[in-house]
mmCIF file of C-alpha atoms in Angstrom:
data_model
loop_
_atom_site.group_PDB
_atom_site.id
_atom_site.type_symbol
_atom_site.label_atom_id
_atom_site.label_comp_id
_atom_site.label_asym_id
_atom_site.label_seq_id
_atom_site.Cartn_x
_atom_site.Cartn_y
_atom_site.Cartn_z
ATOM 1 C CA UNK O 675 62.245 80.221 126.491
ATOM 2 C CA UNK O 676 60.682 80.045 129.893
ATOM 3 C CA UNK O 677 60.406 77.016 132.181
ATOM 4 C CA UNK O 678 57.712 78.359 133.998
ATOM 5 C CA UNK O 679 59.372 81.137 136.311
ATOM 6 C CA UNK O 680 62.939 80.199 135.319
ATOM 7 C CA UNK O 681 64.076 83.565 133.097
ATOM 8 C CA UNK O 682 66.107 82.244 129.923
ATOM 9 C CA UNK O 683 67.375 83.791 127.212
ATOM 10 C CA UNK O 684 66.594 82.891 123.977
ATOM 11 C CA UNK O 685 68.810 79.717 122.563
ATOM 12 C CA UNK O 686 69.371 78.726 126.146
ATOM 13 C CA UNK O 687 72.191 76.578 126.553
ATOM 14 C CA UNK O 688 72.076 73.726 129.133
ATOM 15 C CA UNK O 689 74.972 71.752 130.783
ATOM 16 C CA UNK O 690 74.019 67.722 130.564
ATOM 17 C CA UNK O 691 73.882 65.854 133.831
ATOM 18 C CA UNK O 692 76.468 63.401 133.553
ATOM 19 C CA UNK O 693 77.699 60.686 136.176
ATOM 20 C CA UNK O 694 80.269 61.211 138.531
ATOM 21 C CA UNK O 695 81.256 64.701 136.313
ATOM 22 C CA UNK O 696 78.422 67.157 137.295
ATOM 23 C CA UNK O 697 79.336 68.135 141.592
ATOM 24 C CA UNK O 698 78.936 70.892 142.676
ATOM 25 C CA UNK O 699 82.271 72.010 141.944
ATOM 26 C CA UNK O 700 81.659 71.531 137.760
ATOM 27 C CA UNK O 701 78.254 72.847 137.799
ATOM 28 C CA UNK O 702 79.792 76.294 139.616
ATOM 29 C CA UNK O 703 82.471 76.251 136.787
ATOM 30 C CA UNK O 704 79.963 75.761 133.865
ATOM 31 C CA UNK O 705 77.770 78.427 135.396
ATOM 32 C CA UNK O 706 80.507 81.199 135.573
ATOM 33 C CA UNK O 707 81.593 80.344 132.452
ATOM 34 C CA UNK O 708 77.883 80.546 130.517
ATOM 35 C CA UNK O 709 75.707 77.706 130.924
ATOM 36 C CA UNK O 710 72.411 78.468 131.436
ATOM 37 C CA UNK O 711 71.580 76.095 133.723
ATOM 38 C CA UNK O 712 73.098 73.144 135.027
ATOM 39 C CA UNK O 713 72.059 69.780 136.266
ATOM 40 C CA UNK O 714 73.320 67.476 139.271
ATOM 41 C CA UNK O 715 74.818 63.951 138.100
ATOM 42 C CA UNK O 716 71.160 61.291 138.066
ATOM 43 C CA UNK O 717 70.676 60.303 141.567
ATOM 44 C CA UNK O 718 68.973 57.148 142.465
ATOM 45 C CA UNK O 719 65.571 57.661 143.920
ATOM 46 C CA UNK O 720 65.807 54.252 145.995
ATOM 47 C CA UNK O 721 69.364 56.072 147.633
ATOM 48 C CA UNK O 722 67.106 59.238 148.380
ATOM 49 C CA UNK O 723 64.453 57.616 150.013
ATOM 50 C CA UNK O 724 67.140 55.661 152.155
ATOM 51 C CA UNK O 725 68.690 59.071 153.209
ATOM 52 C CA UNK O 726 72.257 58.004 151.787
ATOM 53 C CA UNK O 727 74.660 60.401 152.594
ATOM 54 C CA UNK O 728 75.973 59.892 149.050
ATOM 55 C CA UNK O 729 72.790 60.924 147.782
ATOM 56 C CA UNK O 730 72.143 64.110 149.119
ATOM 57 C CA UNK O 731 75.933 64.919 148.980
ATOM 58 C CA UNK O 732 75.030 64.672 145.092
ATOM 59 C CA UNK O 733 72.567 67.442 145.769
ATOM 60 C CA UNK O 734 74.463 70.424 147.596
ATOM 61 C CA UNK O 735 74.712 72.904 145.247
ATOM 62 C CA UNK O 736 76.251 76.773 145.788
ATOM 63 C CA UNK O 737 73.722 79.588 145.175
ATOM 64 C CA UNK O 738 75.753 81.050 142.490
ATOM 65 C CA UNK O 739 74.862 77.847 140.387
ATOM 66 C CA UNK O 740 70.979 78.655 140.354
ATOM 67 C CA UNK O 741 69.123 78.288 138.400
ATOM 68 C CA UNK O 742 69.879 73.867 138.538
ATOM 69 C CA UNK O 743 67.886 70.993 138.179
ATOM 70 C CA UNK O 744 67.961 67.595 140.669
ATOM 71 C CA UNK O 745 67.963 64.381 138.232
ATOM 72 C CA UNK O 746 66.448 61.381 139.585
ATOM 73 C CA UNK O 747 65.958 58.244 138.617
ATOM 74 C CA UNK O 748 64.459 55.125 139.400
ATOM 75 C CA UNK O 749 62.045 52.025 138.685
ATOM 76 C CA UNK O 750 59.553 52.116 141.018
ATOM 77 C CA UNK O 751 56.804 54.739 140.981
ATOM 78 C CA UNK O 752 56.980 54.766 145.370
ATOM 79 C CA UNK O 753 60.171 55.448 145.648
ATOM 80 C CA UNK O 754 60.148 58.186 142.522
ATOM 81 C CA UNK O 755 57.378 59.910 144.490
ATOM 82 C CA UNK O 756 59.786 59.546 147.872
ATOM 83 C CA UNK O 757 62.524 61.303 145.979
ATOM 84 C CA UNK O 758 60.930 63.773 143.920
ATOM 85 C CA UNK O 759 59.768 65.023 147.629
ATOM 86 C CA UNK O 760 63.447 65.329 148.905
ATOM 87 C CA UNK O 761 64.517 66.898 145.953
ATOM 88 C CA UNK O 762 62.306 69.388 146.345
ATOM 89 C CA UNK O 763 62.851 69.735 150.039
ATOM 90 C CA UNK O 764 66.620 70.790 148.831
ATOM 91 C CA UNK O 765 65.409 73.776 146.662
ATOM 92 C CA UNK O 766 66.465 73.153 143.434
ATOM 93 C CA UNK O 767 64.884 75.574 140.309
ATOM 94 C CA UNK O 768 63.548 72.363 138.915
ATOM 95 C CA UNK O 769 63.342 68.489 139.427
ATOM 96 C CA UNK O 770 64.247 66.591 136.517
ATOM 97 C CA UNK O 771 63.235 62.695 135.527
ATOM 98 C CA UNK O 772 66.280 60.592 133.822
ATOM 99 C CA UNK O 773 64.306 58.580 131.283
ATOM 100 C CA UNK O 774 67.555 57.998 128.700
ATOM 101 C CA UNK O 775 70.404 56.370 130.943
ATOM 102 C CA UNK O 776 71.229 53.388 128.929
ATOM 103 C CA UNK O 777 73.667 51.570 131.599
ATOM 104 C CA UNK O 778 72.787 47.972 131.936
ATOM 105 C CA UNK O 779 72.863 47.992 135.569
ATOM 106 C CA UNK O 780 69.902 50.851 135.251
ATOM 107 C CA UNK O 781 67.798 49.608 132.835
ATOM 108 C CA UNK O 782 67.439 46.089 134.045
ATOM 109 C CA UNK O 783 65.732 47.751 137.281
ATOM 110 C CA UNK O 784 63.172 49.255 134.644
ATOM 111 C CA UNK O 785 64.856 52.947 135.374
ATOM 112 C CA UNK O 786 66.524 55.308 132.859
ATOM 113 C CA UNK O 787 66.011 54.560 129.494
ATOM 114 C CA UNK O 788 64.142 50.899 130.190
ATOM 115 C CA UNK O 789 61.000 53.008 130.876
ATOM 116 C CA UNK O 790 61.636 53.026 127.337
ATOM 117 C CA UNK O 791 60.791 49.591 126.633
ATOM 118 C CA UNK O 792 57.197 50.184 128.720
ATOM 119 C CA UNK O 793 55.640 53.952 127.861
ATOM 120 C CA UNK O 794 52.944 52.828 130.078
ATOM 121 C CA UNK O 795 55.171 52.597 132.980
ATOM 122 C CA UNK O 796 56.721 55.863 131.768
ATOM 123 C CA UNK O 797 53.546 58.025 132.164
ATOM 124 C CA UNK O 798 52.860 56.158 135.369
ATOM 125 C CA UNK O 799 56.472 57.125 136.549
ATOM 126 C CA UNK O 800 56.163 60.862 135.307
ATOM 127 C CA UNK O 801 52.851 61.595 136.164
ATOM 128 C CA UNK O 802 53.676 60.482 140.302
ATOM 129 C CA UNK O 803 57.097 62.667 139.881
ATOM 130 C CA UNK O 804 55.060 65.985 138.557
ATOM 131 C CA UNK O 805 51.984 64.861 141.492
ATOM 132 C CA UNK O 806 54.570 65.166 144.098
ATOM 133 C CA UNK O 807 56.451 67.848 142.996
ATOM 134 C CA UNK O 808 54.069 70.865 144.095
ATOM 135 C CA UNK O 809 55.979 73.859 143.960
ATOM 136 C CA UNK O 810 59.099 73.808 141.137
ATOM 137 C CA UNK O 811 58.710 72.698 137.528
ATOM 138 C CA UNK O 812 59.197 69.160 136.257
ATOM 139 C CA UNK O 813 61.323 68.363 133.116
ATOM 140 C CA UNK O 814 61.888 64.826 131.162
ATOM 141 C CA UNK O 815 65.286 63.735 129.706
ATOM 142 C CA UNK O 816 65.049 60.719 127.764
ATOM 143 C CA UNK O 817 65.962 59.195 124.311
ATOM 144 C CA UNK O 818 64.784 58.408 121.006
ATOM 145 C CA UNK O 819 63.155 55.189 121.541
ATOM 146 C CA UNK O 820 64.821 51.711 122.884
ATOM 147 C CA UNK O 821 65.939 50.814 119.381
ATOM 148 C CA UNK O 822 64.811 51.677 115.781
ATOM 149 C CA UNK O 823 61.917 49.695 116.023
ATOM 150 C CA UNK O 824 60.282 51.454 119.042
ATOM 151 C CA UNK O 825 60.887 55.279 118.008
ATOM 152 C CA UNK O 826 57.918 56.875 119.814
ATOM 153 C CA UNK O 827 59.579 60.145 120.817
ATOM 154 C CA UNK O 828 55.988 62.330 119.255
ATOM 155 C CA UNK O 829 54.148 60.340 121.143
ATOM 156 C CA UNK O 830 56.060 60.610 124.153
ATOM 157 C CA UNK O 831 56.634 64.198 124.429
ATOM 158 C CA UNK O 832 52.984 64.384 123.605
ATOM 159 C CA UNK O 833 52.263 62.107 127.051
ATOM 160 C CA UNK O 834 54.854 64.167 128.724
ATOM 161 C CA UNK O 835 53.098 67.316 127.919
ATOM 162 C CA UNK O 836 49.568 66.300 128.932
ATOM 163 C CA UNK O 837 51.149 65.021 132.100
ATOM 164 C CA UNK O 838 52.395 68.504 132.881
ATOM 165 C CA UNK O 839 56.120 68.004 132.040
ATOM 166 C CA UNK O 840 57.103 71.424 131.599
ATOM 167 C CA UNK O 841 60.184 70.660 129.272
ATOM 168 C CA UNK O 842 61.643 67.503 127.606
ATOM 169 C CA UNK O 843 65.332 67.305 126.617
ATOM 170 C CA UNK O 844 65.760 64.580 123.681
ATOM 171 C CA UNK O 845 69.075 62.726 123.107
ATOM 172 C CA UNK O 846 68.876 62.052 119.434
ATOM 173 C CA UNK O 847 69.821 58.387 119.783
ATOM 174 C CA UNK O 848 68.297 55.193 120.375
ATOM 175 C CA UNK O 849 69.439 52.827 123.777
ATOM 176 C CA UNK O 850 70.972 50.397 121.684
ATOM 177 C CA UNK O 851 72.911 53.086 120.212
ATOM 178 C CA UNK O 852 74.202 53.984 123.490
ATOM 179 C CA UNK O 853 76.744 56.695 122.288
ATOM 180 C CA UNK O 854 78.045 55.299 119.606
ATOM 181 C CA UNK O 855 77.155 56.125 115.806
ATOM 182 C CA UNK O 856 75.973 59.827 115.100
ATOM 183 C CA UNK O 857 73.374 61.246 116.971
ATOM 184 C CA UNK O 858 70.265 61.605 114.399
ATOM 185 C CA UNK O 859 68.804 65.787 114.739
ATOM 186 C CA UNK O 860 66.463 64.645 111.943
ATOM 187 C CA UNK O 861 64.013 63.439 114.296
ATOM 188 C CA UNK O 862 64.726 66.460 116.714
ATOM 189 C CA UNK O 863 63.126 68.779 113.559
ATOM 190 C CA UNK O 864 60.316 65.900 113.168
ATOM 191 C CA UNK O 865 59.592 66.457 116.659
ATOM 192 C CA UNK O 866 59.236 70.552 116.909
ATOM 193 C CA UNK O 867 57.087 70.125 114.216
ATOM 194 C CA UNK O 868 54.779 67.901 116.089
ATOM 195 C CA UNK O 869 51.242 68.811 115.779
ATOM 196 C CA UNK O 870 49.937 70.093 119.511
ATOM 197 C CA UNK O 871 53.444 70.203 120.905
ATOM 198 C CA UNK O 872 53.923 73.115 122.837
ATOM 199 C CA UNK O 873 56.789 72.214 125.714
ATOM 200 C CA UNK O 874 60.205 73.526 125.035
ATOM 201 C CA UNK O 875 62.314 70.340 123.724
ATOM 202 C CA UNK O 876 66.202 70.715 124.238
ATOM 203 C CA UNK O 877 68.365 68.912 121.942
ATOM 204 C CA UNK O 878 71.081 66.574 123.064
ATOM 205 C CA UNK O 879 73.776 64.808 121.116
ATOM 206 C CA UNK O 880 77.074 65.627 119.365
ATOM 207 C CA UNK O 881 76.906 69.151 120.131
ATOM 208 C CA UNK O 882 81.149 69.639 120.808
ATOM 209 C CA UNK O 883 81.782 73.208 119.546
ATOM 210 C CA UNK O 884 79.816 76.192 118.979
ATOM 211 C CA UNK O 885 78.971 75.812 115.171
ATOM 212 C CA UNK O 886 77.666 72.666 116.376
ATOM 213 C CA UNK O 887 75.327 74.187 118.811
ATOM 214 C CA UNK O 888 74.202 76.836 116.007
ATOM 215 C CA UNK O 889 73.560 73.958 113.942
ATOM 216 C CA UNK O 890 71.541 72.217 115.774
ATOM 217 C CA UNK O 891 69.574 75.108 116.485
ATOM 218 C CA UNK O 892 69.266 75.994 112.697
ATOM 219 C CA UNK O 893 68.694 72.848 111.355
ATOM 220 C CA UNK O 894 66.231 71.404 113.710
ATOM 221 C CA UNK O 895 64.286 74.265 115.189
ATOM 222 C CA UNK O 896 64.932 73.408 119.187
ATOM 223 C CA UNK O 897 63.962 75.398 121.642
ATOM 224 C CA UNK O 898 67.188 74.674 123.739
ATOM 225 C CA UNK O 899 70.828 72.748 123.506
ATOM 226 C CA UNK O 900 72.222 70.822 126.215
ATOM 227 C CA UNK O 901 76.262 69.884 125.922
ATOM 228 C CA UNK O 902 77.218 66.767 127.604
ATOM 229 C CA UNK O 903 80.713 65.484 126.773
ATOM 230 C CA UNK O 904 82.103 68.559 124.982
ATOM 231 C CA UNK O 905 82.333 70.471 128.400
ATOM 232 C CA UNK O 906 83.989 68.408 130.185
ATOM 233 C CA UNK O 907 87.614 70.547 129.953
ATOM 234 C CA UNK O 908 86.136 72.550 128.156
ATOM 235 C CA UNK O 909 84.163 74.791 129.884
ATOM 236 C CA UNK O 910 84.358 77.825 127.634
ATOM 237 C CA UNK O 911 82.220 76.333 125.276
ATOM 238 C CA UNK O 912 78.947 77.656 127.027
ATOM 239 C CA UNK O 913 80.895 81.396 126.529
ATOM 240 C CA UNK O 914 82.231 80.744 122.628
ATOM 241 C CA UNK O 915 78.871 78.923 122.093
ATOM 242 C CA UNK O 916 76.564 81.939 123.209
ATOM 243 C CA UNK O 917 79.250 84.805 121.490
ATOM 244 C CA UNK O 918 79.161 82.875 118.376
ATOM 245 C CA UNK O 919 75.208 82.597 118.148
ATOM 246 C CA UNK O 920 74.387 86.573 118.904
ATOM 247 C CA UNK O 921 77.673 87.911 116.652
ATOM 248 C CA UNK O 922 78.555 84.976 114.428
ATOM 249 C CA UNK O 923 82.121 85.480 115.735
ATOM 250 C CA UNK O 924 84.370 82.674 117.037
ATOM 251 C CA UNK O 925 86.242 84.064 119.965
ATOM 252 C CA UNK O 926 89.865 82.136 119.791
ATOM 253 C CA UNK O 927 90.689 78.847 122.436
ATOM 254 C CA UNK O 928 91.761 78.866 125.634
ATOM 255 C CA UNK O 929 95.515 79.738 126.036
ATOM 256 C CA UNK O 930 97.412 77.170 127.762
ATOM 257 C CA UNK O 931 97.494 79.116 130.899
ATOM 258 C CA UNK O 932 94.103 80.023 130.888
ATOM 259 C CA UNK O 933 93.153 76.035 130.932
ATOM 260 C CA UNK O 934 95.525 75.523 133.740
ATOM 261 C CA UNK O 935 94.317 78.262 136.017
ATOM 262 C CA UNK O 936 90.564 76.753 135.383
ATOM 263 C CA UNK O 937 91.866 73.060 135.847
ATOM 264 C CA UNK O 938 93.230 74.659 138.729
ATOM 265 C CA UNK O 939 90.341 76.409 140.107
ATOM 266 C CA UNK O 940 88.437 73.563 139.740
ATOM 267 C CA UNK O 941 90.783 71.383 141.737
ATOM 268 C CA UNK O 942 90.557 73.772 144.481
ATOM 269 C CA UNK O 943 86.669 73.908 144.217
ATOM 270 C CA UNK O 944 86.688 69.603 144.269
ATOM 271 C CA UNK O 945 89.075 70.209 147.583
ATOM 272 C CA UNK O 946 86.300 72.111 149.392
ATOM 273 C CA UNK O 947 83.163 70.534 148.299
ATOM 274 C CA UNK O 948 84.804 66.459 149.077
ATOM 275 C CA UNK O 949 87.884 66.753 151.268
ATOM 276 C CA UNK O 950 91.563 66.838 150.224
ATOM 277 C CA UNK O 951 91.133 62.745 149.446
ATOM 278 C CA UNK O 952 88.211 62.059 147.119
ATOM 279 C CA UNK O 953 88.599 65.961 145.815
ATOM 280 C CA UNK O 954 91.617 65.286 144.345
ATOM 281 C CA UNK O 955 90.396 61.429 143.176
ATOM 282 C CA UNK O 956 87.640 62.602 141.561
ATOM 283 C CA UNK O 957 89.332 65.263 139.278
ATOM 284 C CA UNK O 958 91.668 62.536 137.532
ATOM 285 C CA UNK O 959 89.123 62.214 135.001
ATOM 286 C CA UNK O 960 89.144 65.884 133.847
ATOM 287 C CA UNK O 961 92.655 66.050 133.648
ATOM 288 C CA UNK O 962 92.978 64.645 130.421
ATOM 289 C CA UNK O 963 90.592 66.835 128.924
ATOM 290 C CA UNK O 964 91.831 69.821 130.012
ATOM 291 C CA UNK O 965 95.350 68.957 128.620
ATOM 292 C CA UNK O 966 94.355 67.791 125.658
ATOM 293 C CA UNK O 967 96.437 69.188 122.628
ATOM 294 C CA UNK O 968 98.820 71.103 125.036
ATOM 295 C CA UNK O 969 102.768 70.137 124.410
ATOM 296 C CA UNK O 970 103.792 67.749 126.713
ATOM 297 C CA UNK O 971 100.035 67.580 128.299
ATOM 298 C CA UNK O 972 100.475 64.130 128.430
ATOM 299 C CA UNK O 973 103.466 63.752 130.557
ATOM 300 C CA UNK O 974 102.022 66.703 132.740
ATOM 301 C CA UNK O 975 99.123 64.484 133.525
ATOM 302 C CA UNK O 976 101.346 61.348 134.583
ATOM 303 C CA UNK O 977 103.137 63.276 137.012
ATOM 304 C CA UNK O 978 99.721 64.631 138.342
ATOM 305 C CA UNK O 979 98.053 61.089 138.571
ATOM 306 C CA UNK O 980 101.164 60.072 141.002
ATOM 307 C CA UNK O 981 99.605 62.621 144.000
ATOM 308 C CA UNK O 982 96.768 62.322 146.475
ATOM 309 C CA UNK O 983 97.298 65.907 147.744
ATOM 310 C CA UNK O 984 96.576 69.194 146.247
ATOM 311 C CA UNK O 985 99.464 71.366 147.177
ATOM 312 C CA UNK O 986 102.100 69.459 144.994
ATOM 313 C CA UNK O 987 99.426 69.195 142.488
ATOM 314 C CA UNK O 988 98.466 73.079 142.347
ATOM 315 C CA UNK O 989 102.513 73.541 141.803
ATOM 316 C CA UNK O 990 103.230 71.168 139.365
ATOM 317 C CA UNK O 991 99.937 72.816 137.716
ATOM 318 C CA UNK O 992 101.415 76.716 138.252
ATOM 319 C CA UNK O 993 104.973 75.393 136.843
ATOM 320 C CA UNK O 994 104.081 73.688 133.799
ATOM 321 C CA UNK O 995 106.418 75.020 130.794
ATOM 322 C CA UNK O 996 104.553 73.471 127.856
ATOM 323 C CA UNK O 997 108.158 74.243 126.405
ATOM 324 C CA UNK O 998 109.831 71.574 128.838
ATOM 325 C CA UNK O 999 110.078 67.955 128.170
ATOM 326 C CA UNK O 1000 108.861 66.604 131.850
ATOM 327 C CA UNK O 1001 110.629 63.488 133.364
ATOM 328 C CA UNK O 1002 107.993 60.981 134.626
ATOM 329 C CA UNK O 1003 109.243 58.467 137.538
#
């Protein structure tokens, strides 16, 4: 699978742009441990256009996460066009549209997935983004439909194509399922078998292991899977995901040590890329994840959650004896 000059192997695996999870420092850690390529968190196009410093912080990226997409999003077609422009300007590999964010504050402004609700306003909104952006490729990700009653996704994907969308990643739910019920891969196998469809669609949705992933693949034909949720502490699913589709062998979990030294690693990474303060703030929420299951995890975490600096932090990380029953203050 090729998005245009991008070089992908075949049953690419994508990590899933996801809000306040996907800095820099995530997207380097997915990338070395087999993600095909990676995604900033959505930015808002009205923020780029202002220059917020918060905005194009979003957008720094290392080299060694390449190739990465910029995710924008918005509700006005003047300030998509603004945006897609800057996020070319940084040199991304590809500019991506967010057309499936299903967060009342978004969709209200007629961004994310309430371009749902107006397809007309969609291709307006899409066709300024690819217009603008001259030089990389432009990809879609959006969702089913707004609700059962407005499933359009052939169409769509169809509209996206003739727009010159060079890719369109699907997750397989509605906006008023938001992510709740299971995510429906039937109508990712109605879709590749479109009539006239030629783009590469990547599915979205459930995908939390690496028999998941092959499933997907197997049962509806996509061209590409994109794992949201099930990386986040768990980065060596992009690595058991790609070993399991070309041998049909499950390598074994994580050890306990190797999920500290990576929780740790990141840490350090969130350190350098925000400052000591919102670098350590900002990895609370992956904490969890990458304790989950271990002995004692729990209390480990606690302890963490009490520091705003890294070096006690890194220690109590290094020390952990899943053995050892850990007093919390």
């Amino acid at each position: 699978m090729n998005i245009d000059s991008i070089q992908l192997p075949d049953q690419p695996l994508f990590l899933a742009p996801m809000e306040d999870v996907t800095d820099s420092p995530f997207r380097q850690i997915c990338r070395k441990k087999g993600a095909d390529i990676v995604f900033t968190e959505f930015i808002s196009s009205e923020a780029l256009i202002r220059d917020s410093d918060i905005a194009m912080h979003k957008m720094d990226f290392d080299e060694m996460e390449r190739p990465f997409g910029v995710q924008i999003f918005g509700g006005r077609e003047e300030a998509m066009e603004g945006a897609a422009k800057v996020a070319e300007n940084n040199n991304p590999d590809l500019v991506d549209i967010n057309f499936g964010c299903p967060v009342y504050k978004v969709v209200k402004k007629g961004a994310g997935a309430g371009c749902l609700k107006d397809l007309a306003m969609m291709e307006r909104m899409a066709g300024t983004v690819v217009d603008a952006v001259r030089n990389k490729p432009v990809t879609v990700k959006t969702r089913l439909g707004w609700d059962d009653n407005t499933i359009k996704i052939q169409e769509v994907a169809l509209m996206l194509q003739k727009l010159g969308v060079k890719a369109l990643t699907v997750h397989a739910r509605t906006r008023a399922q938001k992510y709740k019920g299971d995510a429906r891969w039937g109508w990712l196998k109605k879709l590749k078998n479109t009539p006239g469809l030629e783009i590469p669609i990547i599915g979205n949705g459930d995908v939390t292991s690496p028999e998941l992933a092959k499933k997907m693949f197997e049962e509806t034909g996509v061209d590409g899977v994109m794992i949201g949720r099930g990386a986040i502490g768990n980065p060596w699913i992009f690595e058991r995901t790609r070993h399991y589709l070309e041998t049909g062998e499950l390598l074994p979990e994580p050890t306990v040590r190797e999920r500290i030294e990576l929780c740790a690693e990141q840490l350090r990474l969130s350190v350098k890329h925000q400052g000591e303060r919102y670098g350590v703030i900002i990895m609370k929420k992956h904490y969890g994840q990458y304790l989950k299951g271990i002995r004692n995890g729990k209390n480990l975490r606690m302890e963490i959650m009490q520091h705003d600096e890294i070096d006690p932090i890194l220690e109590l990380l290094y020390n952990f004896d899943e053995t050892e029953i850990h007093a919390v203050a």
